[in-house]
Coordinates of C-alpha atoms in Angstrom, one line a residue:
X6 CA 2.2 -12.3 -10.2
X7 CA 0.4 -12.4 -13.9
X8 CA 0.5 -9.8 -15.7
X9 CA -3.0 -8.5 -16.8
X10 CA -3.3 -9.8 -20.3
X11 CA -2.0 -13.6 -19.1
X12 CA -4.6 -14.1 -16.6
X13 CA -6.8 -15.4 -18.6
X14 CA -5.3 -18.3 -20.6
X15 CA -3.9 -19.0 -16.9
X16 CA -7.2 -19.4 -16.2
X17 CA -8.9 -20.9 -18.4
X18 CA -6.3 -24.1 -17.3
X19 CA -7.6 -24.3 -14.2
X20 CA -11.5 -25.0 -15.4
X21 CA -11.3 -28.4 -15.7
X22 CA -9.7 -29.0 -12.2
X23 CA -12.7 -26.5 -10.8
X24 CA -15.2 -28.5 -11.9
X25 CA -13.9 -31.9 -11.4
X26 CA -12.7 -31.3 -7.7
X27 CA -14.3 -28.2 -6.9
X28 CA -12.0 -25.3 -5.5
X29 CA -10.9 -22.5 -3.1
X30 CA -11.3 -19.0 -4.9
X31 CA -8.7 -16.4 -3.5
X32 CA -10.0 -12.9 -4.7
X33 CA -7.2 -10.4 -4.2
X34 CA -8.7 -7.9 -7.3
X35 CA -11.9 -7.3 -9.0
X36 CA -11.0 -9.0 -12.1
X37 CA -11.5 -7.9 -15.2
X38 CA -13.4 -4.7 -13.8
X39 CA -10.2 -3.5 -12.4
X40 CA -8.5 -4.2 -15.5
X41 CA -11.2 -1.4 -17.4
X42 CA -10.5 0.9 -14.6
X43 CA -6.6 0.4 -15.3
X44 CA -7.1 0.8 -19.5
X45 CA -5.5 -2.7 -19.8
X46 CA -9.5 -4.3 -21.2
X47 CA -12.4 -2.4 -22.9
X48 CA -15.4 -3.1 -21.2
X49 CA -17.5 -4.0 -24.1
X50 CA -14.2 -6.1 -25.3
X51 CA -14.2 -9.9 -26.2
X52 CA -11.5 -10.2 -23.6
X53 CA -13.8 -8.4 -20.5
X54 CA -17.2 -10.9 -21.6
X55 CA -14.7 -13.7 -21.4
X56 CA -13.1 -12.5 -18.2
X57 CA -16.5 -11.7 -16.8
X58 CA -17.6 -15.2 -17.8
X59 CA -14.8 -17.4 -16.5
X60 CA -15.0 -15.1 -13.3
X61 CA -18.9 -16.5 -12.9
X62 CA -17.4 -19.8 -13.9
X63 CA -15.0 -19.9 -10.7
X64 CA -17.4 -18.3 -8.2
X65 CA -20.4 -20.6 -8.9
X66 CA -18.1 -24.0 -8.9
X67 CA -16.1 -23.1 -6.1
X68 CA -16.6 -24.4 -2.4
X69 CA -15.0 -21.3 -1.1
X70 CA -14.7 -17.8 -2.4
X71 CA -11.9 -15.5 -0.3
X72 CA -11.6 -11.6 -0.9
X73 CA -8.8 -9.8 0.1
X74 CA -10.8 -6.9 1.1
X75 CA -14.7 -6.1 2.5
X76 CA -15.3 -4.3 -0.6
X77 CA -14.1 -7.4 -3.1
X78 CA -16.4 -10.0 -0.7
X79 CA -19.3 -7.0 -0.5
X80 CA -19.5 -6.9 -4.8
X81 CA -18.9 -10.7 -4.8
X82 CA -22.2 -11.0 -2.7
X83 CA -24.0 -8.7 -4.3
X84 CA -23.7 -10.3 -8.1
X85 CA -23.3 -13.9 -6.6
X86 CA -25.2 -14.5 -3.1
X87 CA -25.6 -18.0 -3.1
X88 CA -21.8 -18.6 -2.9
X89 CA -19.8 -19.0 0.5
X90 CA -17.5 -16.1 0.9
X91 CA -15.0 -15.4 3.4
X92 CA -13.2 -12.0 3.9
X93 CA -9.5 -13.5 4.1
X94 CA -7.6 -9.8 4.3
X95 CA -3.5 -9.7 3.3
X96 CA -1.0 -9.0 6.3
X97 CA 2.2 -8.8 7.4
X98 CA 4.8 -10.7 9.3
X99 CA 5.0 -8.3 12.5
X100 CA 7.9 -10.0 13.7
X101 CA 9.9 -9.5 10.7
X102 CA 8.8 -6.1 9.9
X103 CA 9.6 -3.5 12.7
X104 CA 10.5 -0.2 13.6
X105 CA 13.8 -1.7 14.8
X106 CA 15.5 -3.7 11.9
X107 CA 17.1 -0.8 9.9
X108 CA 21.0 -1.2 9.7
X109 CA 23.9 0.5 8.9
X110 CA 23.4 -0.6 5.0
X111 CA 20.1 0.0 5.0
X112 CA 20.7 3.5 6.2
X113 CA 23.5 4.2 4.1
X114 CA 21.8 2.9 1.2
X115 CA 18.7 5.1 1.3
X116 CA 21.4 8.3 2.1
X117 CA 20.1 11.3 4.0
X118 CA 22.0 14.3 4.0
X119 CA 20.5 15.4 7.4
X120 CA 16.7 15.2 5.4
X121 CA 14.3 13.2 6.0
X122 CA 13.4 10.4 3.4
X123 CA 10.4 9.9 2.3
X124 CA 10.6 6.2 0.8
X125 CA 8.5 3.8 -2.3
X126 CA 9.7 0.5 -2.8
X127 CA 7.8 -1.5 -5.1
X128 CA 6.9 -1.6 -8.3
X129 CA 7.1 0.9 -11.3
X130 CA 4.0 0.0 -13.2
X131 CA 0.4 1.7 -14.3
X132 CA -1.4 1.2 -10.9
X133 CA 0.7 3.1 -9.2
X134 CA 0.8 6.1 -10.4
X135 CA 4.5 7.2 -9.7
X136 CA 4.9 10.8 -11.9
X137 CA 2.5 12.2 -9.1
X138 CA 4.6 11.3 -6.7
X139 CA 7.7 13.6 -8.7
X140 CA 5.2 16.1 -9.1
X141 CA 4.9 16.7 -5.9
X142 CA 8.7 16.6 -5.1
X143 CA 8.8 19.5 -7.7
X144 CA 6.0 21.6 -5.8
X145 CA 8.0 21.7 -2.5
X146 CA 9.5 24.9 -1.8
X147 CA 13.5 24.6 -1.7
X148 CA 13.6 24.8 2.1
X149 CA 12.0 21.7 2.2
X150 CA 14.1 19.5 4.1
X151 CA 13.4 15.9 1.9
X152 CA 14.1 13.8 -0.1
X153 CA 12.2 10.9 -1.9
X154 CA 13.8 7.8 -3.0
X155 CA 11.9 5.5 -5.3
X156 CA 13.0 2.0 -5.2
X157 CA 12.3 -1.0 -7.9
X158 CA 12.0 -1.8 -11.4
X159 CA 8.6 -1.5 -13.8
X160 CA 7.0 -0.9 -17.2
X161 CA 6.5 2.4 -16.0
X162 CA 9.8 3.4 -14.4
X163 CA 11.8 4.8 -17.8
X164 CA 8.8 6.7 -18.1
X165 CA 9.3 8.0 -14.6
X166 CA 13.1 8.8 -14.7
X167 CA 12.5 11.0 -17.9
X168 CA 10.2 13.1 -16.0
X169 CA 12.8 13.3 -13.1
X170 CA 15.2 14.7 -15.6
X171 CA 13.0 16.6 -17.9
X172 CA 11.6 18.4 -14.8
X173 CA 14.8 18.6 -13.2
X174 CA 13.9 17.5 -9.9
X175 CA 16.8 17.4 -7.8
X176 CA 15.1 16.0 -4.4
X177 CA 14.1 12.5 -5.8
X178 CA 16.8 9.5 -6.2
X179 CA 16.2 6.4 -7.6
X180 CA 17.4 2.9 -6.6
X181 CA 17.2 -0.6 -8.5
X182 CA 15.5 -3.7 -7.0
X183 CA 16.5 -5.2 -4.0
X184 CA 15.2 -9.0 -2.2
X185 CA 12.5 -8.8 -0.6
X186 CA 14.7 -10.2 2.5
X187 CA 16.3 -6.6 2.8
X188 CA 12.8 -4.9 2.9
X189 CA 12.1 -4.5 6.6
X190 CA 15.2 -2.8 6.8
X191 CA 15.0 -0.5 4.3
X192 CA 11.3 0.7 5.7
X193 CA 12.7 0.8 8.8
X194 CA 15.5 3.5 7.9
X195 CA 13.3 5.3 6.0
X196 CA 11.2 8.5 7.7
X197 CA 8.0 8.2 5.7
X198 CA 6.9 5.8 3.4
X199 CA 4.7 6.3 0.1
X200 CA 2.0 3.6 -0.8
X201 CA 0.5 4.8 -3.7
X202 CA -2.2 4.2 -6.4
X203 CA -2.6 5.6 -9.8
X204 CA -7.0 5.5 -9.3
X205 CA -9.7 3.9 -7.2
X206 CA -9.7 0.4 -8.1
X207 CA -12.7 -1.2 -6.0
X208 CA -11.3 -3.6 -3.4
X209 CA -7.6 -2.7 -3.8
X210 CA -5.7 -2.8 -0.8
X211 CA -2.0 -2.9 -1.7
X212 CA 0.0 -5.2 0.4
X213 CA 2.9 -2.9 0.9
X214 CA 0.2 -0.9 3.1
X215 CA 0.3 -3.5 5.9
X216 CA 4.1 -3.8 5.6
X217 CA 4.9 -0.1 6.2
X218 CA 2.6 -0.2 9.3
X219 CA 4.4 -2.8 10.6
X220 CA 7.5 -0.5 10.3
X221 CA 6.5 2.1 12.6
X222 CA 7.0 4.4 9.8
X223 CA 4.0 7.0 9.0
X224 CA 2.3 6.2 5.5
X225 CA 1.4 8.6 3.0
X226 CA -1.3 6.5 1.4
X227 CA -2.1 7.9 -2.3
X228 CA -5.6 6.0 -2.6
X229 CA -9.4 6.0 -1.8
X230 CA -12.0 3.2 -0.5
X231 CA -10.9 0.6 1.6
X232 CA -6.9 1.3 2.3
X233 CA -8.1 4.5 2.7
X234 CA -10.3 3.8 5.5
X235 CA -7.9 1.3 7.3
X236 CA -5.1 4.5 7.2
X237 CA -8.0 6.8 8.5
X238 CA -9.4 4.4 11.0
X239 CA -6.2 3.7 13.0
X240 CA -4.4 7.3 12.2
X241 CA -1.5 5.7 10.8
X242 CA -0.4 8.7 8.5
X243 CA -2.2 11.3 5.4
X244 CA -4.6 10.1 3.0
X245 CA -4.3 12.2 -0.3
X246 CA -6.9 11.3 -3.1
X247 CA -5.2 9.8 -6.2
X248 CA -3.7 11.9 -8.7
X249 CA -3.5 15.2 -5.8
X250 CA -0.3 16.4 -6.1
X251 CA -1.2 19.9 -4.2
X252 CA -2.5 17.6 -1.5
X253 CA 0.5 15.2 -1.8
X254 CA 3.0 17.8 -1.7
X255 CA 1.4 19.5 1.8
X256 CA 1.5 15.8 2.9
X257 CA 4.9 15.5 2.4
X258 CA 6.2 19.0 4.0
X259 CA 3.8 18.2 7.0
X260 CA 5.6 15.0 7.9
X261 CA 9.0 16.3 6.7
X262 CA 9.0 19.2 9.2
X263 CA 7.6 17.5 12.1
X264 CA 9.0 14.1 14.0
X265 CA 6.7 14.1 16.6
X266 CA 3.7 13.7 14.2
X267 CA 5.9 11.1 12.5
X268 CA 6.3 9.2 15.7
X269 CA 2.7 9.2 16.4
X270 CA 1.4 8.2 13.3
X271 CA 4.0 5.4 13.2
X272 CA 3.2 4.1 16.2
X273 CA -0.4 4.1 15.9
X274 CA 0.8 2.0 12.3
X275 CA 2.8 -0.4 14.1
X276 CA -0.3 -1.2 17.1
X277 CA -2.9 -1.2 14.3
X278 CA -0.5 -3.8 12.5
X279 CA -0.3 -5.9 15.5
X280 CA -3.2 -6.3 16.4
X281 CA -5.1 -6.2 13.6
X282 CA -3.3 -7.1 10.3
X283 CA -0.7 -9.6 11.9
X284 CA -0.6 -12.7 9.3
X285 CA -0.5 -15.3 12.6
X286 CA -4.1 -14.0 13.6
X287 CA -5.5 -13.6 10.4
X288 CA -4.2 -17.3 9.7
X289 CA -5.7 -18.5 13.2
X290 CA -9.3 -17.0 12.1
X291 CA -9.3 -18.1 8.8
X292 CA -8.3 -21.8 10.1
X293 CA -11.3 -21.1 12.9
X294 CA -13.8 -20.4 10.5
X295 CA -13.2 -23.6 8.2
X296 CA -13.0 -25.6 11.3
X297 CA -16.5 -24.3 12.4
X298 CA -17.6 -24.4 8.5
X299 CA -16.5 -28.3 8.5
X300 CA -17.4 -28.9 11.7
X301 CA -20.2 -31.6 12.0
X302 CA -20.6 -31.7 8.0
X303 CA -18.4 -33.6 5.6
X304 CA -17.2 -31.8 2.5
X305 CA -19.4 -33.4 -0.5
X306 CA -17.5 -35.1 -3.9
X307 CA -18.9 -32.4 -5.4
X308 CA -18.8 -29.3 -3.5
X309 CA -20.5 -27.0 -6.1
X310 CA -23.9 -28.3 -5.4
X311 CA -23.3 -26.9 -2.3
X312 CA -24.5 -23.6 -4.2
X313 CA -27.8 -25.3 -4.7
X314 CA -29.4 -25.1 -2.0
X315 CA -32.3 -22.4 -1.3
X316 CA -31.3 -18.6 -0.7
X317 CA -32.6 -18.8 2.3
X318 CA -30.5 -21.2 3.5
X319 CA -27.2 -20.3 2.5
X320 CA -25.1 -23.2 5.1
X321 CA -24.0 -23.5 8.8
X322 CA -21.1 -21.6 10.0
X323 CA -19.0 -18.7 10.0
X324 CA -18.5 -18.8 6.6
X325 CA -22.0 -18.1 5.7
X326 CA -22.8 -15.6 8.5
X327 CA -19.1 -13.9 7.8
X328 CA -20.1 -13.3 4.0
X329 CA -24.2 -11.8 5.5
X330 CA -22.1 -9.3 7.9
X331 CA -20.2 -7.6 4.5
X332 CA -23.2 -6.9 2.9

């Protein structure tokens, strides 16, 4: 993944190749707004008018605009409504992620002490907002029977060990990065697992969401908007608004205090993961909708003129109804 401040010389590479062949535009962030909302760009910057423009640039020459999320396609029709969108959401592998793959190593690795573990594993960086996340391990009451392990590496994680230590707290642990092969069982051994986000960035929908349903494991989702919704929608564990450490920490020594609740929520995760967010179905609908986009048509030289055509006609298929129903 680019970091923020490479993405666009990276690309402003690909323009050439856009226009000549047209393209497929995957969406999985409201670039450069997201950036502003992160402090990375200023909005009235010379790098945000040239994100904004070479964002225009891609949509308007592409055959095909994906969005991670409902909200990224909903903006993307609103500002561009003559392009073809398609809402092509992240998922999971359900078969490799489970409620069943911890192991002995994972178990021992994570540690216990007879408490449960409230686990993030992921990156230490400005999205994510991690020294809320120790505040609220310093709110609970000493009876509290947790602790929180944070897993990875980051910008931000030096930042987050000196508040450990400065504050003392003796409940969170921290571990270095491990390959991403060892993930489903470390989730697995966990209790609870922490997906959180610094703000509400528009359209975000972190990855690790669908993973840790897939786990069986009851999220405590630190966001708003969409990834809120889906943890809502399908009771898969607490939603606390970004930056809530009160509400975090109640989250926290709800779940800690109570396995049946943990059980539920989990399981509800692991259906909602299944059936929903699985990455074999979302494949199979994506490849339906091409096929039924394609189907009885044959894809121009030029597929950008494609975006020519009147308003009013925006193009046969799925892909043009799919991108009406997000409105």
């Amino acid at each position: 993944m680019a970091d923020s401040k490479d993405r666009l010389p990276a690309a402003s590479g690909q323009l050439l190749l856009i226009r000549a062949v047209g393209g497929r535009v995957r969406k999985s962030d409201l670039w450069p707004d997201s950036a502003v909302r992160l402090g990375v760009l200023r909005d009235a910057g010379a790098a945000y008018r040239l994100g904004s423009w070479l964002e225009g640039f891609c949509y308007r020459h592409a055959w095909l605009i994906t969005g991670q999320s409902t909200e990224i396609v909903s903006s993307i029709v609103g500002r561009f409504p003559r392009c073809r969108t398609f809402h092509w959401s992240n998922g999971v592998d359900c078969d490799a992620f489970g409620p069943d793959k911890a192991t002995p190593e994972s178990h021992q690795l994570l540690g216990r002490n007879g408490n449960c573990v409230a686990l993030y594993a992921g990156l230490h960086g400005f999205a994510q907002g991690l020294e809320v996340l120790v505040d609220a391990a310093a709110s609970l009451p000493s009876s509290a029977a947790l602790e929180m392990v944070l897993m990875g590496d980051g910008p931000k994680k030096r930042t987050v060990v000196d508040r450990v230590r400065d504050r003392q707290v003796q409940r969170v642990r921290f571990l270095g990065s491990r390959p991403h092969v060892e993930m489903p069982a470390l989730l697995a051994a966990a209790d609870v697992l922490l997906v959180p986000l610094a703000s509400y960035i528009p359209g975000a929908v972190p990855s690790k969401l669908y993973e840790a349903m897939a786990s069986g494991r009851p999220v405590v989702l630190m966001a708003e908007g969409e990834a809120a919704h889906i943890v809502r929608r399908h009771d898969a564990g607490i939603v606390v608004a970004p930056g809530d450490v009160a509400g975090l920490g109640n989250a926290l020594q709800a779940l800690s205090c109570n396995a049946d609740l943990r059980s539920r929520l989990g399981a509800n995760g692991r259906a909602a993961a299944v059936q929903f967010f699985n990455r074999d179905t979302i494949a199979a609908r994506l490849i339906g909708a091409l096929e039924e986009g394609f189907s009885g048509t044959t894809r121009p030289a030029r597929p950008w003129l494609l975006h020519r055509r009147s308003a009013t006609a925006p193009g046969p298929g799925i892909l043009a109804r799919d991108s009406e129903r997000t409105r």
